[in-house]
Short mmCIF file of C-alpha atoms in Angstrom, two decimals:
data_model
loop_
_atom_site.label_atom_id
_atom_site.label_comp_id
_atom_site.label_asym_id
_atom_site.label_seq_id
_atom_site.Cartn_x
_atom_site.Cartn_y
_atom_site.Cartn_z
CA MET A 23 -22.43 6.58 -27.73
CA ARG A 24 -21.69 5.91 -24.12
CA PRO A 25 -18.34 7.38 -23.05
CA PRO A 26 -15.70 4.92 -21.88
CA PRO A 27 -15.64 4.12 -18.20
CA ILE A 28 -13.30 6.02 -15.99
CA LEU A 29 -11.18 4.20 -13.48
CA LEU A 30 -10.44 6.12 -10.35
CA THR A 31 -6.95 5.14 -9.42
CA LEU A 32 -7.35 6.34 -5.90
CA ALA A 33 -6.64 3.45 -3.61
CA SER A 34 -6.59 3.49 0.12
CA LEU A 35 -4.62 1.29 2.47
CA LEU A 36 -5.30 0.85 6.11
CA ALA A 37 -3.26 -1.38 8.31
CA ALA A 38 -5.76 -2.97 10.63
CA PRO A 39 -5.02 -4.05 14.17
CA SER A 40 -3.30 -7.39 14.47
CA LEU A 41 -6.22 -8.73 16.48
CA LEU A 42 -8.46 -9.12 13.45
CA ALA A 43 -10.96 -11.86 13.94
CA ALA A 44 -11.45 -14.54 11.31
CA ASP A 45 -15.04 -13.38 10.92
CA ALA A 46 -15.32 -9.73 11.85
CA LEU A 47 -19.05 -9.94 12.52
CA ASP A 48 -18.96 -12.96 14.78
CA GLY A 49 -21.28 -12.46 17.65
CA ILE A 50 -23.14 -9.55 16.05
CA PRO A 51 -26.55 -10.52 14.68
CA VAL A 52 -26.96 -9.62 11.03
CA THR A 53 -29.89 -9.79 8.62
CA VAL A 54 -28.82 -11.29 5.31
CA LEU A 55 -30.36 -9.74 2.21
CA SER A 56 -28.55 -11.77 -0.42
CA ARG A 57 -25.48 -13.91 -0.87
CA SER A 58 -23.25 -14.69 -3.86
CA THR A 59 -20.10 -16.76 -4.11
CA VAL A 60 -17.45 -16.15 -6.75
CA THR A 61 -14.16 -17.85 -7.55
CA GLU A 62 -10.90 -15.90 -7.38
CA GLY A 63 -7.98 -18.12 -8.33
CA GLU A 64 -7.86 -21.03 -5.92
CA ARG A 65 -10.28 -19.58 -3.39
CA THR A 66 -13.87 -18.50 -3.20
CA ILE A 67 -15.17 -15.15 -2.03
CA THR A 68 -18.66 -15.06 -0.59
CA TYR A 69 -20.26 -11.64 -0.59
CA VAL A 70 -23.09 -11.30 1.87
CA ARG A 71 -25.22 -8.21 1.64
CA ILE A 72 -26.75 -7.45 5.01
CA ARG A 73 -28.73 -4.79 6.74
CA PRO A 74 -26.49 -2.36 8.65
CA PRO A 75 -25.30 -4.30 11.69
CA ALA A 76 -25.44 -2.95 15.22
CA LEU A 77 -21.73 -2.22 15.47
CA PRO A 78 -20.38 -0.49 18.55
CA PRO A 79 -20.77 3.27 18.19
CA ARG A 80 -17.73 5.25 17.34
CA PRO A 81 -16.40 7.29 20.22
CA VAL A 82 -16.63 11.04 20.00
CA PRO A 83 -13.17 12.36 19.12
CA ALA A 84 -11.43 14.05 21.98
CA PRO A 85 -11.40 17.83 21.59
CA ALA A 86 -8.18 19.45 20.59
CA PRO A 87 -6.17 20.76 23.52
CA ALA A 88 -7.19 24.27 24.39
CA GLY A 89 -4.84 27.11 25.05
CA GLU A 90 -1.70 28.41 23.49
CA PRO A 91 1.27 26.18 22.67
CA SER A 92 3.74 26.01 25.46
CA ALA A 93 6.98 27.88 25.30
CA ALA A 94 8.76 24.56 25.02
CA ASP A 95 6.62 23.56 22.04
CA LEU A 96 7.26 26.86 20.29
CA ALA A 97 10.96 26.57 20.92
CA GLU A 98 11.05 23.05 19.53
CA TRP A 99 9.11 24.07 16.40
CA ALA A 100 11.38 27.03 15.85
CA ARG A 101 14.43 24.84 16.28
CA LEU A 102 13.23 22.37 13.65
CA GLU A 103 12.08 25.05 11.22
CA ALA A 104 15.44 26.72 11.43
CA LYS A 105 17.17 23.67 10.04
CA PRO A 106 17.22 22.90 6.34
CA ARG A 107 15.57 19.61 5.43
CA ILE A 108 17.70 17.66 2.97
CA THR A 109 16.32 14.76 0.97
CA LEU A 110 18.78 12.11 -0.14
CA ALA A 111 18.08 9.52 -2.83
CA ILE A 112 21.01 7.14 -2.73
CA SER A 113 21.05 3.63 -4.13
CA ALA A 114 23.08 1.16 -2.11
CA THR A 115 24.05 -2.09 -3.79
CA VAL A 116 25.72 -4.55 -1.46
CA HIS A 117 28.26 -6.78 -3.20
CA LEU A 118 28.14 -10.01 -1.19
CA ARG A 119 31.42 -11.57 -2.32
CA PRO A 120 33.94 -11.19 0.54
CA PRO A 121 35.13 -8.72 1.41
CA VAL A 122 31.64 -7.22 1.32
CA VAL A 123 31.51 -3.71 -0.13
CA THR A 124 28.62 -1.41 -0.95
CA GLU A 125 28.29 0.51 -4.18
CA LEU A 126 26.65 3.90 -3.57
CA ARG A 127 25.16 5.92 -6.41
CA TRP A 128 23.32 9.22 -6.41
CA ARG A 129 22.74 12.13 -8.76
CA SER A 130 23.46 15.70 -7.96
CA ALA A 131 24.37 18.85 -9.84
CA GLY A 132 23.76 17.18 -13.16
CA ARG A 133 26.07 14.24 -12.71
CA GLU A 134 26.04 10.80 -11.16
CA TRP A 135 28.28 10.11 -8.23
CA VAL A 136 29.66 6.69 -7.42
CA ALA A 137 31.32 5.67 -4.19
CA TRP A 138 32.43 2.34 -2.76
CA SER A 139 32.12 1.71 0.95
CA ASN A 140 33.59 -0.95 3.21
CA VAL A 141 30.32 -0.89 5.21
CA ASP A 142 27.68 -3.52 4.62
CA PHE A 143 24.79 -1.12 4.11
CA ARG A 144 22.26 -3.81 4.96
CA LEU A 145 23.08 -2.79 8.52
CA LEU A 146 21.70 0.68 7.77
CA SER A 147 18.58 -0.46 5.93
CA GLN A 148 16.29 0.71 8.76
CA LEU A 149 17.74 4.20 8.91
CA ALA A 150 15.46 6.67 7.16
CA ASP A 151 15.82 10.01 8.91
CA TRP A 152 18.40 11.66 11.04
CA GLU A 153 19.06 15.05 12.47
CA THR A 154 22.35 16.76 12.93
CA GLU A 155 23.25 20.07 14.41
CA ALA A 156 23.04 21.62 10.96
CA ALA A 157 20.17 19.88 9.15
CA VAL A 158 17.49 17.23 9.05
CA TYR A 159 18.12 14.44 6.53
CA ASN A 160 15.52 12.22 4.87
CA TRP A 161 17.17 9.27 3.22
CA PHE A 162 15.36 7.29 0.53
CA ALA A 163 17.64 4.27 0.28
CA PHE A 164 17.25 2.01 -2.71
CA MET A 165 18.78 -1.17 -1.36
CA SER A 166 19.81 -4.15 -3.45
CA GLU A 167 22.29 -7.01 -3.38
CA VAL A 168 24.42 -8.70 -6.02
CA GLY A 169 26.08 -12.07 -5.80
CA PRO A 170 29.55 -13.12 -7.00
CA GLU A 171 28.29 -13.81 -10.50
CA ASP A 172 27.31 -10.17 -11.02
CA ASP A 173 30.07 -8.60 -8.98
CA GLU A 174 31.76 -5.98 -11.12
CA ARG A 175 33.55 -4.00 -8.44
CA PRO A 176 36.73 -2.18 -9.43
CA ALA A 177 39.80 -4.33 -9.07
CA GLU A 178 41.79 -2.05 -6.80
CA LEU A 179 39.40 -0.74 -4.20
CA GLY A 180 41.77 -1.49 -1.35
CA LEU A 181 38.98 -1.49 1.22
CA ALA A 182 39.22 -3.71 4.27
CA PRO A 183 35.85 -4.68 5.75
CA ALA A 184 34.65 -2.34 8.45
CA SER A 185 35.00 -3.85 11.91
CA GLU A 186 35.65 -2.92 15.50
CA GLN A 187 39.25 -2.33 14.51
CA THR A 188 38.73 -0.97 11.00
CA PRO A 189 36.71 2.24 10.73
CA ALA A 190 34.14 2.80 8.03
CA GLU A 191 35.55 4.40 4.93
CA TYR A 192 34.63 4.91 1.33
CA VAL A 193 36.20 5.68 -2.00
CA VAL A 194 34.70 8.18 -4.42
CA GLU A 195 35.11 7.81 -8.16
CA GLY A 196 36.40 10.98 -9.77
CA THR A 197 39.43 13.14 -10.09
CA PRO A 198 40.95 14.70 -6.96
CA ALA A 199 39.67 18.07 -8.07
CA GLU A 200 36.13 16.77 -8.56
CA VAL A 201 36.07 15.10 -5.18
CA ALA A 202 37.56 18.10 -3.46
CA ALA A 203 34.83 20.27 -4.94
CA ALA A 204 32.12 17.92 -3.76
CA GLU A 205 32.43 18.50 -0.05
CA ALA A 206 28.72 19.17 0.41
CA GLU A 207 27.83 16.06 -1.57
CA LEU A 208 29.88 13.84 0.69
CA THR A 209 28.79 15.17 4.05
CA PRO A 210 25.74 12.83 4.27
CA LEU A 211 28.00 9.87 3.50
CA ASP A 212 30.27 10.97 6.32
CA TYR A 213 27.29 10.96 8.68
CA LEU A 214 26.19 7.50 7.55
CA HIS A 215 29.65 6.07 8.03
CA ALA A 216 30.09 7.76 11.37
CA PHE A 217 26.71 6.47 12.49
CA HIS A 218 27.82 2.98 11.53
CA ASP A 219 30.99 3.19 13.58
CA VAL A 220 29.29 4.61 16.65
CA ASN A 221 26.39 2.16 16.59
CA ARG A 222 28.01 -0.87 14.98
CA ALA A 223 27.26 -3.31 17.81
CA GLU A 224 23.56 -2.38 17.91
CA LEU A 225 23.28 -2.47 14.12
CA LEU A 226 24.83 -5.94 13.99
CA ALA A 227 22.44 -7.19 16.66
CA ALA A 228 19.43 -5.74 14.87
CA GLN A 229 20.53 -7.24 11.56
CA ALA A 230 21.02 -10.64 13.18
CA ALA A 231 17.54 -10.42 14.67
CA ARG A 232 16.03 -9.57 11.28
CA GLU A 233 17.84 -12.46 9.62
CA ALA A 234 16.74 -14.86 12.34
CA ALA A 235 13.13 -13.72 12.00
CA ALA A 236 13.29 -14.10 8.22
CA ALA A 237 14.80 -17.57 8.54
CA GLU A 238 12.11 -18.60 11.00
CA ALA A 239 9.38 -17.24 8.72
CA ALA A 240 10.88 -19.14 5.78
CA ARG A 241 11.05 -22.31 7.88
CA GLN A 242 7.43 -21.96 8.90
CA ALA A 243 6.39 -21.26 5.31
CA ALA A 244 8.23 -24.38 4.15
CA LEU A 245 6.53 -26.50 6.80
CA ALA A 246 3.07 -25.19 5.99
CA PRO A 247 2.91 -23.31 2.70
CA PRO A 248 0.20 -20.68 2.88
CA LYS A 249 -2.87 -21.59 0.90
CA PRO A 250 -5.50 -19.18 -0.28
CA LYS A 251 -8.36 -19.21 2.20
CA ASP A 252 -11.96 -18.88 1.29
CA GLN A 253 -13.38 -15.62 2.56
CA THR A 254 -16.71 -14.16 3.50
CA ILE A 255 -17.18 -10.42 3.08
CA TYR A 256 -20.22 -8.78 4.61
CA PHE A 257 -21.24 -5.44 3.20
CA TRP A 258 -24.06 -3.03 3.83
CA LYS A 259 -25.23 0.32 2.62
CA ILE A 260 -25.30 3.14 5.14
CA GLU A 261 -28.20 5.45 4.42
CA THR A 262 -27.43 9.11 4.88
CA PRO A 263 -29.74 12.09 4.60
CA ALA A 264 -29.37 14.17 1.46
CA ALA A 265 -26.46 16.55 1.87
CA THR A 266 -26.04 20.03 0.52
CA PRO A 267 -22.94 20.44 -1.65
CA MET B 27 39.83 7.36 -7.79
CA ASN B 28 40.24 9.08 -4.48
CA ARG B 29 40.07 7.70 -1.01
CA ARG B 30 38.18 9.67 1.55
CA LEU B 31 38.22 8.66 5.20
CA SER B 32 35.05 9.37 7.06
CA ARG B 33 35.05 11.87 9.85
CA LEU B 34 33.93 10.51 13.17
CA LEU B 35 31.13 12.48 14.76
CA PRO B 36 30.00 12.49 18.36
CA ALA B 37 27.00 10.23 18.79
CA SER B 38 24.86 13.03 20.17
CA THR B 39 24.72 14.78 16.81
CA VAL B 40 22.93 11.90 15.09
CA LEU B 41 19.33 11.45 16.16
CA PHE B 42 16.42 9.45 14.84
CA LEU B 43 13.27 11.29 13.93
CA ALA B 44 9.90 9.81 14.69
CA ALA B 45 7.68 9.08 11.71
CA ALA B 46 4.80 11.47 11.26
CA PHE B 47 1.31 10.09 11.86
CA THR B 48 -1.71 11.49 10.10
CA PRO B 49 -5.05 10.83 11.78
CA LEU B 50 -7.98 9.69 9.69
CA THR B 51 -10.57 12.22 8.68
CA THR B 52 -14.23 11.63 9.42
CA ARG B 53 -15.97 14.59 7.76
CA ALA B 54 -18.53 14.03 5.03
CA GLN B 55 -17.82 14.55 1.35
CA THR B 56 -18.91 17.48 -0.75
CA ALA B 57 -19.49 17.84 -4.47
CA ASN B 58 -16.27 19.76 -5.04
CA GLU B 59 -13.71 17.18 -3.94
CA LEU B 60 -11.28 15.52 -6.28
CA ASN B 61 -11.68 11.81 -7.02
CA GLU B 62 -15.23 11.92 -5.70
CA GLY B 63 -13.84 12.55 -2.23
CA MET B 64 -13.35 8.81 -1.84
CA ARG B 65 -12.34 7.72 1.66
CA LEU B 66 -11.69 4.50 3.45
CA THR B 67 -11.82 4.49 7.22
CA ALA B 68 -11.44 1.73 9.76
CA ASN B 69 -13.88 1.15 12.56
CA PHE B 70 -11.47 0.38 15.36
CA ASP B 71 -14.35 -0.42 17.71
CA ALA B 72 -15.29 -3.33 15.45
CA PRO B 73 -11.96 -4.67 14.18
CA GLY B 74 -12.08 -5.89 10.63
CA THR B 75 -14.87 -3.55 9.55
CA TYR B 76 -14.41 -0.51 7.36
CA GLU B 77 -16.42 2.23 5.74
CA VAL B 78 -15.88 3.39 2.19
CA SER B 79 -17.58 6.57 1.10
CA TRP B 80 -17.59 8.92 -1.84
CA TRP B 81 -19.61 11.68 -3.45
CA GLY B 82 -22.03 10.12 -5.93
CA ARG B 83 -22.62 12.50 -8.80
CA ALA B 84 -25.92 12.40 -10.63
CA GLY B 85 -25.53 10.83 -14.06
CA GLN B 86 -22.75 8.50 -12.92
CA ILE B 87 -22.85 4.90 -11.81
CA TYR B 88 -20.17 3.40 -9.60
CA PHE B 89 -18.62 -0.03 -9.33
CA LEU B 90 -16.65 -0.82 -6.17
CA GLN B 91 -13.54 -2.97 -6.34
CA ARG B 92 -11.27 -4.49 -3.68
CA SER B 93 -7.83 -6.03 -3.50
CA GLU B 94 -5.72 -7.38 -0.67
CA ASP B 95 -2.33 -7.07 -2.30
CA LEU B 96 -2.57 -4.94 -5.48
CA VAL B 97 -1.10 -7.94 -7.30
CA SER B 98 -4.07 -10.25 -7.68
CA PRO B 99 -6.83 -9.14 -10.04
CA TRP B 100 -9.24 -6.66 -8.50
CA GLY B 101 -12.52 -8.17 -7.45
CA TYR B 102 -15.87 -6.42 -7.79
CA PHE B 103 -18.34 -6.08 -4.98
CA PRO B 104 -21.71 -7.26 -6.32
CA LEU B 105 -23.20 -3.80 -6.35
CA ILE B 106 -23.71 -0.87 -8.71
CA GLU B 107 -24.40 2.47 -7.09
CA THR B 108 -26.25 5.22 -8.90
CA GLY B 109 -25.06 8.73 -8.12
CA ARG B 110 -27.68 11.10 -6.71
CA ASP B 111 -25.59 14.16 -5.86
CA ALA B 112 -25.14 12.91 -2.34
CA ALA B 113 -22.54 11.10 -0.30
CA VAL B 114 -22.56 7.31 -0.67
CA ARG B 115 -21.48 5.15 2.23
CA TYR B 116 -20.93 1.43 2.45
CA GLY B 117 -19.70 -0.62 5.35
CA PHE B 118 -17.94 -3.91 4.85
CA SER B 119 -15.96 -6.51 6.70
CA THR B 120 -12.83 -8.33 5.66
CA PRO B 121 -10.73 -11.00 7.37
CA ASN B 122 -7.58 -9.56 5.81
CA ASP B 123 -5.19 -7.30 7.64
CA ARG B 124 -5.11 -4.82 4.76
CA ILE B 125 -7.51 -3.78 2.06
CA PHE B 126 -7.40 -1.55 -0.98
CA VAL B 127 -10.58 -0.25 -2.59
CA ARG B 128 -11.17 1.77 -5.72
CA LEU B 129 -14.09 3.00 -7.77
CA ARG B 130 -14.84 2.47 -11.40
CA LEU B 131 -17.39 4.88 -12.77
CA GLN B 132 -19.12 5.65 -16.00
CA GLU B 133 -21.85 7.91 -17.21
CA SER B 134 -25.28 6.34 -17.14
CA THR B 135 -28.84 7.47 -16.70
CA LEU B 136 -30.35 4.01 -16.83
CA ALA B 137 -32.99 3.28 -14.24
CA ASP B 138 -31.64 -0.27 -13.88
CA PRO B 139 -27.85 -0.27 -14.31
CA TYR B 140 -27.76 -3.95 -13.33
CA GLY B 141 -29.46 -4.78 -16.59
CA ALA B 142 -26.96 -2.83 -18.70
CA ASP B 143 -24.27 -4.69 -20.64
CA SER B 144 -21.22 -2.45 -20.44
CA ASP B 145 -18.87 -4.74 -22.36
CA GLY B 146 -21.47 -5.85 -24.88
CA ASP B 147 -20.85 -9.55 -24.33
CA GLY B 148 -24.51 -10.44 -23.98
CA ILE B 149 -24.38 -10.79 -20.19
CA PRO B 150 -25.91 -8.05 -18.01
CA ASP B 151 -23.56 -6.29 -15.62
CA GLY B 152 -25.58 -7.41 -12.59
CA TRP B 153 -25.25 -11.07 -13.52
CA GLU B 154 -21.53 -10.67 -14.18
CA LEU B 155 -20.97 -9.11 -10.76
CA GLU B 156 -23.00 -11.82 -9.05
CA HIS B 157 -20.86 -14.49 -10.65
CA GLY B 158 -17.38 -13.02 -10.34
CA LEU B 159 -17.05 -11.87 -13.94
CA ASN B 160 -15.73 -8.52 -15.13
CA PRO B 161 -18.53 -6.37 -16.54
CA PHE B 162 -15.94 -4.50 -18.60
CA ASP B 163 -14.26 -7.52 -20.16
CA ALA B 164 -16.20 -9.19 -22.95
CA SER B 165 -13.76 -12.07 -23.21
CA ASP B 166 -15.05 -13.71 -20.04
CA ALA B 167 -18.31 -14.51 -21.82
CA THR B 168 -16.54 -17.22 -23.82
CA VAL B 169 -14.71 -18.81 -20.87
CA VAL B 170 -15.98 -22.35 -20.49
CA VAL B 171 -17.13 -23.54 -17.07
CA ALA B 172 -18.80 -26.90 -16.53
CA ASN B 173 -18.74 -27.52 -20.27
CA LEU B 174 -20.64 -24.33 -21.01
CA SER B 175 -19.48 -20.82 -21.75
CA ASN B 176 -20.38 -18.15 -19.24
CA LEU B 177 -22.71 -16.69 -21.84
CA ALA B 178 -24.47 -20.02 -22.17
CA LEU B 179 -24.57 -20.36 -18.41
CA TYR B 180 -26.18 -16.95 -18.14
CA GLN B 181 -28.64 -17.84 -20.84
CA ASN B 182 -29.47 -20.95 -18.86
CA SER B 183 -29.49 -18.88 -15.64
CA VAL B 184 -26.95 -21.17 -14.04
CA GLY B 185 -23.89 -19.72 -12.35
CA PRO B 186 -20.28 -20.53 -13.32
CA GLY B 187 -18.77 -23.38 -11.39
CA ALA B 188 -22.10 -25.03 -10.83
CA ASP B 189 -23.24 -28.23 -12.47
CA PRO B 190 -25.93 -27.13 -14.89
CA THR B 191 -27.46 -30.59 -14.79
CA THR B 192 -28.20 -30.46 -11.09
CA THR B 193 -28.42 -26.78 -10.18
CA THR B 194 -31.73 -25.07 -10.06
CA PRO B 195 -31.64 -21.87 -12.09
CA THR B 196 -31.43 -18.92 -9.75
CA GLY B 197 -32.12 -16.07 -12.11
CA LEU B 198 -30.76 -12.58 -11.91
CA VAL B 199 -30.57 -10.91 -8.55
CA VAL B 200 -31.12 -7.18 -8.74
CA TYR B 201 -30.44 -4.96 -5.76
CA SER B 202 -32.38 -1.85 -5.03
CA PRO B 203 -29.86 0.94 -4.69
#
């Protein structure tokens, strides 16, 4: 009996340059060996098997820089290695009903922590890494939003929206003793809130730019909904001499 | 519930770190690599063209699949590659700005894997690949196109989507690996 097929789940993604041509082989003569057209949903894919085309040769990679690392390089590496690298996995749920607040949740030391912030964390959605004098932080932010219908914020948060006049602040759920014992847990939140206050104007401008770009993209999509385009894929086998394992 | 006011920090203590960039590798595969040493590399001198390569083990046959978004069903390239204990390389072009590829493999020592019927639906794998069917899904044999099932279309040597009353039978196309 033939064994069941194995599916290699390895998948590779490459972001290609934005200057991709509609037909990548335009202008390059190709010899067609066979052609088949298949239907995928609302489009057709035409596979064209060709002889290896005369593509531009790949450039020889530049040799690695010779010589020893500079003293400045060594000092920089030593500086970074000396700092602990701290990974943060914090979910940030923005409650959109005014006044906007953000619900922060993370797990540490066997328990889940919950805090409520007067900062609209959508402003910080592009922040992934930061370095302080004591450590390097990698923040995996799980961002989400909830509307008024799903807003279950505590009744007495007492948080005024962060603004030029009102500094960022947050409230931690727990007893005073628990919160007092969680100083290390809260330090990253302090950094995030401080970063917001220091950079608030730039963060607001960047958020406005993202929203404008999204609105423009939505407007363009509404004017001309994207339709699946038929595609032609050329492929060719590259013969290689037998290799020795 | 406790209130905790944030401590203001001087701006100079908060820095952005640049994202790490890993260059693509270009070395050839060997027999000892995991996942057949499969690699996908872009040819930046010919935008839109890529090379996929892997180590083809003797006794295995390989089907190559592609997807643009990981959401739509994976499509099969119309090829079956027989492993010969050597690196296998294919070039291809795509008009899309991203591409995913993956291999499906199974043991086989058949001289003509295109004539095999992996899903036992009565349609050879080579014909299924040529006509956009899944060689590992027997249910597509009963899908009706142009008033005929794919199985009947194969038996009539007429491809799906074509009008069997006007299309000249094309027969099975078999590639030499």
